[in-house]
Short mmCIF file of C-alpha atoms in Angstrom, two decimals:
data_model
loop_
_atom_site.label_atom_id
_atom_site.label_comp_id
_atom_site.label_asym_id
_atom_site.label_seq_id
_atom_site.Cartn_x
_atom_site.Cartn_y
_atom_site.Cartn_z
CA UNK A 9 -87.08 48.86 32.21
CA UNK A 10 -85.05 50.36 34.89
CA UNK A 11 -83.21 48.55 37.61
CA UNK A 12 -84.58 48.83 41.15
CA UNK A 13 -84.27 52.19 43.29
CA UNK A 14 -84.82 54.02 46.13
CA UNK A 15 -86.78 56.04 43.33
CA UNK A 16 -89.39 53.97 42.58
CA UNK A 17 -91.19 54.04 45.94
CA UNK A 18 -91.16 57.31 45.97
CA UNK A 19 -92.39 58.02 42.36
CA UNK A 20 -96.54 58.27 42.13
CA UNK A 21 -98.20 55.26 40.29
CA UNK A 22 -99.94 55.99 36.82
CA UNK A 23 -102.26 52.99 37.86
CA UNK A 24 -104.05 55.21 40.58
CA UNK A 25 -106.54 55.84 38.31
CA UNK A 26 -107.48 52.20 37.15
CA UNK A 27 -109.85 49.72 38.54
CA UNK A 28 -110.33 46.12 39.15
CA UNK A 29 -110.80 44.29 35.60
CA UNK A 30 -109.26 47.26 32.96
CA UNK A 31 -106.84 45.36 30.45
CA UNK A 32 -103.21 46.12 29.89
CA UNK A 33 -102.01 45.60 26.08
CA UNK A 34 -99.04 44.01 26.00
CA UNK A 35 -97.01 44.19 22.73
CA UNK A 36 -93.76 43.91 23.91
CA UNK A 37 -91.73 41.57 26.47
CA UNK A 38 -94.78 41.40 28.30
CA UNK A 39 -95.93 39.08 26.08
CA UNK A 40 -93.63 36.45 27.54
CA UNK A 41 -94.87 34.29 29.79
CA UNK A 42 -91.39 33.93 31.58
CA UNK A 43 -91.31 37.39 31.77
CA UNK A 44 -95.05 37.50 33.49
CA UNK A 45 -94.10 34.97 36.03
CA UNK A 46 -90.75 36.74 37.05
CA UNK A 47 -92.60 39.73 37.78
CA UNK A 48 -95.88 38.70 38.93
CA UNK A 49 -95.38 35.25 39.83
CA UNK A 50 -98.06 33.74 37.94
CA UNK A 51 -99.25 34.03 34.36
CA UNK A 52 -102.70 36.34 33.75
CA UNK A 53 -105.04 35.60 31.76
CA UNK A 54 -104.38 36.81 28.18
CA UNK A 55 -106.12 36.79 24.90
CA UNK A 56 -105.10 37.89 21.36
CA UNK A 57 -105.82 41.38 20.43
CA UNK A 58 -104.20 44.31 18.41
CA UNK A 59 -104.19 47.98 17.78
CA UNK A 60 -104.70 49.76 14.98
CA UNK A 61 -103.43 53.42 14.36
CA UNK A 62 -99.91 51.76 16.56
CA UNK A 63 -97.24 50.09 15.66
CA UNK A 64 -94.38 48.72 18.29
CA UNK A 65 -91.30 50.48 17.32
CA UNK A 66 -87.89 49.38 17.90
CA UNK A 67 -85.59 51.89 19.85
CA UNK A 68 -82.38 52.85 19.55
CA UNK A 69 -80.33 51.33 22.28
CA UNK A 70 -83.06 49.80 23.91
CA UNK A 71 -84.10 45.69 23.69
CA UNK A 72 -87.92 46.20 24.25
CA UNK A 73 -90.18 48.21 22.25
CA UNK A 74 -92.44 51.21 22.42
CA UNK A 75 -96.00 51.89 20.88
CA UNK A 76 -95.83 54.51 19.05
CA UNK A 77 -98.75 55.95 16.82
CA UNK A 78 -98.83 55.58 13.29
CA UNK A 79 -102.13 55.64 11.40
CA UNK A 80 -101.54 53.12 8.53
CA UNK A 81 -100.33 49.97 10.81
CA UNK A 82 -101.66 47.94 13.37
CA UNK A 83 -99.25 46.53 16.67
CA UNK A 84 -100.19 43.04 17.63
CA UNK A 85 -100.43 41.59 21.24
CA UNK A 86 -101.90 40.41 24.08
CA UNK A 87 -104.73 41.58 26.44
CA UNK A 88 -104.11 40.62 30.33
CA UNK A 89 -107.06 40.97 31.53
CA UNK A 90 -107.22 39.74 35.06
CA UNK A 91 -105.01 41.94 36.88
CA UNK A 92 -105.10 43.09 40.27
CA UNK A 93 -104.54 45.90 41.50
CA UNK A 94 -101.37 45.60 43.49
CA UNK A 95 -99.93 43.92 40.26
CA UNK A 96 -101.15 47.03 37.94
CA UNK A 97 -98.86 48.87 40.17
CA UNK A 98 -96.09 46.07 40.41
CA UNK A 99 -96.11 46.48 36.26
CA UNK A 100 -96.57 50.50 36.51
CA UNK A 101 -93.39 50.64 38.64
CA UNK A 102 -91.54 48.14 36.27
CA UNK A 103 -92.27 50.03 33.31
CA UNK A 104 -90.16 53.38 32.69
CA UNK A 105 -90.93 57.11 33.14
CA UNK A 106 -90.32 57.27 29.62
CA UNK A 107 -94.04 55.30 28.97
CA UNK A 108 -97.36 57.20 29.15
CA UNK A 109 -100.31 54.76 30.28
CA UNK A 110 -103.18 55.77 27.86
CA UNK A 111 -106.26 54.24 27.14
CA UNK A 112 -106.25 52.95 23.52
CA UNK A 113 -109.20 50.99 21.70
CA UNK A 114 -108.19 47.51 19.98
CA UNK A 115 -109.10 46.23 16.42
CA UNK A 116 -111.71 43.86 18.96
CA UNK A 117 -113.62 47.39 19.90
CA UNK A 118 -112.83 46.67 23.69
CA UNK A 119 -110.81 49.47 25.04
CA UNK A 120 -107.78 48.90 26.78
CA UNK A 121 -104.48 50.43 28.70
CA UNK A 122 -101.16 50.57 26.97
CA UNK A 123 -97.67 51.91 27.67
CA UNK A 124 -97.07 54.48 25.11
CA UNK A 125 -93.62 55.72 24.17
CA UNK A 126 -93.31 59.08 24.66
CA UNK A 127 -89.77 60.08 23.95
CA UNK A 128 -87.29 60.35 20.97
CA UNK A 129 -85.22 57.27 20.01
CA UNK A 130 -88.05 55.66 17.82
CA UNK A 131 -86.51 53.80 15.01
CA UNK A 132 -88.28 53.03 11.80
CA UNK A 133 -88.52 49.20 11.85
CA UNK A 134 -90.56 47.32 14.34
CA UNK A 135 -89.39 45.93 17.30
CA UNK A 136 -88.65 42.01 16.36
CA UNK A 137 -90.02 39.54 18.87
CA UNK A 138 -88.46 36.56 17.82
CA UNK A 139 -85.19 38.41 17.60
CA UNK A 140 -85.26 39.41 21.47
CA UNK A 141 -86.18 35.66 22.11
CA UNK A 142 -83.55 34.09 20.47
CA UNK A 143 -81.00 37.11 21.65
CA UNK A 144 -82.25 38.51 25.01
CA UNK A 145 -84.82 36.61 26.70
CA UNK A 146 -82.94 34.80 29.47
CA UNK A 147 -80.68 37.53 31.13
CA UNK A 148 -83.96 39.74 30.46
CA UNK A 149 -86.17 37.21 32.50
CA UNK A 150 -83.30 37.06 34.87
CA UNK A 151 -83.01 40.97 35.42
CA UNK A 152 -87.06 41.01 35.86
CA UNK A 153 -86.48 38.27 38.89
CA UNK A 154 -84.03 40.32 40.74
CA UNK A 155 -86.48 43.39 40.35
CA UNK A 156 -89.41 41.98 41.14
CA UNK A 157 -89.31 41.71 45.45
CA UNK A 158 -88.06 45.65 45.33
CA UNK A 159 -90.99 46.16 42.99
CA UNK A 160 -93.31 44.65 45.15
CA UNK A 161 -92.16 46.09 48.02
CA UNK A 162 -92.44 49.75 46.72
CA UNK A 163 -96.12 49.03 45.77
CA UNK A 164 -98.84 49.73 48.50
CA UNK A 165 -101.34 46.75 48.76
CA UNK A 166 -104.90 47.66 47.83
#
């Protein structure tokens, strides 16, 4: 997650090429609801789902996670699958350069969007959920509610 800049207007969405009713996975602090609502100002609906072939990877420095591949493990989370458009590209510009948005297929058979890590700084264990929560979660939510009117400014209604 980056703060807000004059850079994210200017940087082309990855959600360009998405349409009305595509899922996002969420294994990470998208999962939070708080986090949802400071971005998006609502909730969307979610339901259960996981990937296999992925895990979510802690990273080194980092409080949030990345999917990375790795054939013998599976990364739970959540399917939102109501988005609209304007808030695939409120999430697109929230999430960093350093994610690719790939399609991925879920243990359910549905196939779904994900933000994939694409850089260095993987470390072995898993990203731990209830560790951010107890640790992280409020300034985090906090930091998503003073992004979120630059993010939705920089993203073109359509």
């Amino acid at each position: 997650m980056q703060e807000p800049t004059a850079q994210i207007a200017r940087r082309p969405t990855r959600s360009a090429r998405l349409a009305a009713g595509d899922a996002l996975f969420c294994y990470g602090t998208l999962q939070f609801d708080a986090v949802l609502n400071a971005l998006l100002s609502r909730i969307p609906e979610r339901q259960p789902d996981s990937a296999p072939g992925w895990r979510t990877a802690a990273l080194e420095g980092r409080q949030y996670p990345g999917l990375v591949s790795s054939p013998d493990t599976t990364a739970r989370g959540l399917l939102l699958t109501d988005l609209t458009l304007t808030e695939w590209d409120i999430l697109d510009a929230f999430e960093d350069t350093l994610y690719d948005l790939r399609e991925v297929t879920m243990a359910s058979g549905r196939r779904a969007w994900a933000y994939v890590w694409t850089k260095d700084e993987v470390l072995t264990q898993n990203w731990d959920q209830a560790s951010f929560e107890r640790k992280h979660l409020p300034e985090y939510v906090a930091r998503c509610a003073r992004m979120a009117p630059t993010l939705a400014a920089s993203v073109m209604t359509r």
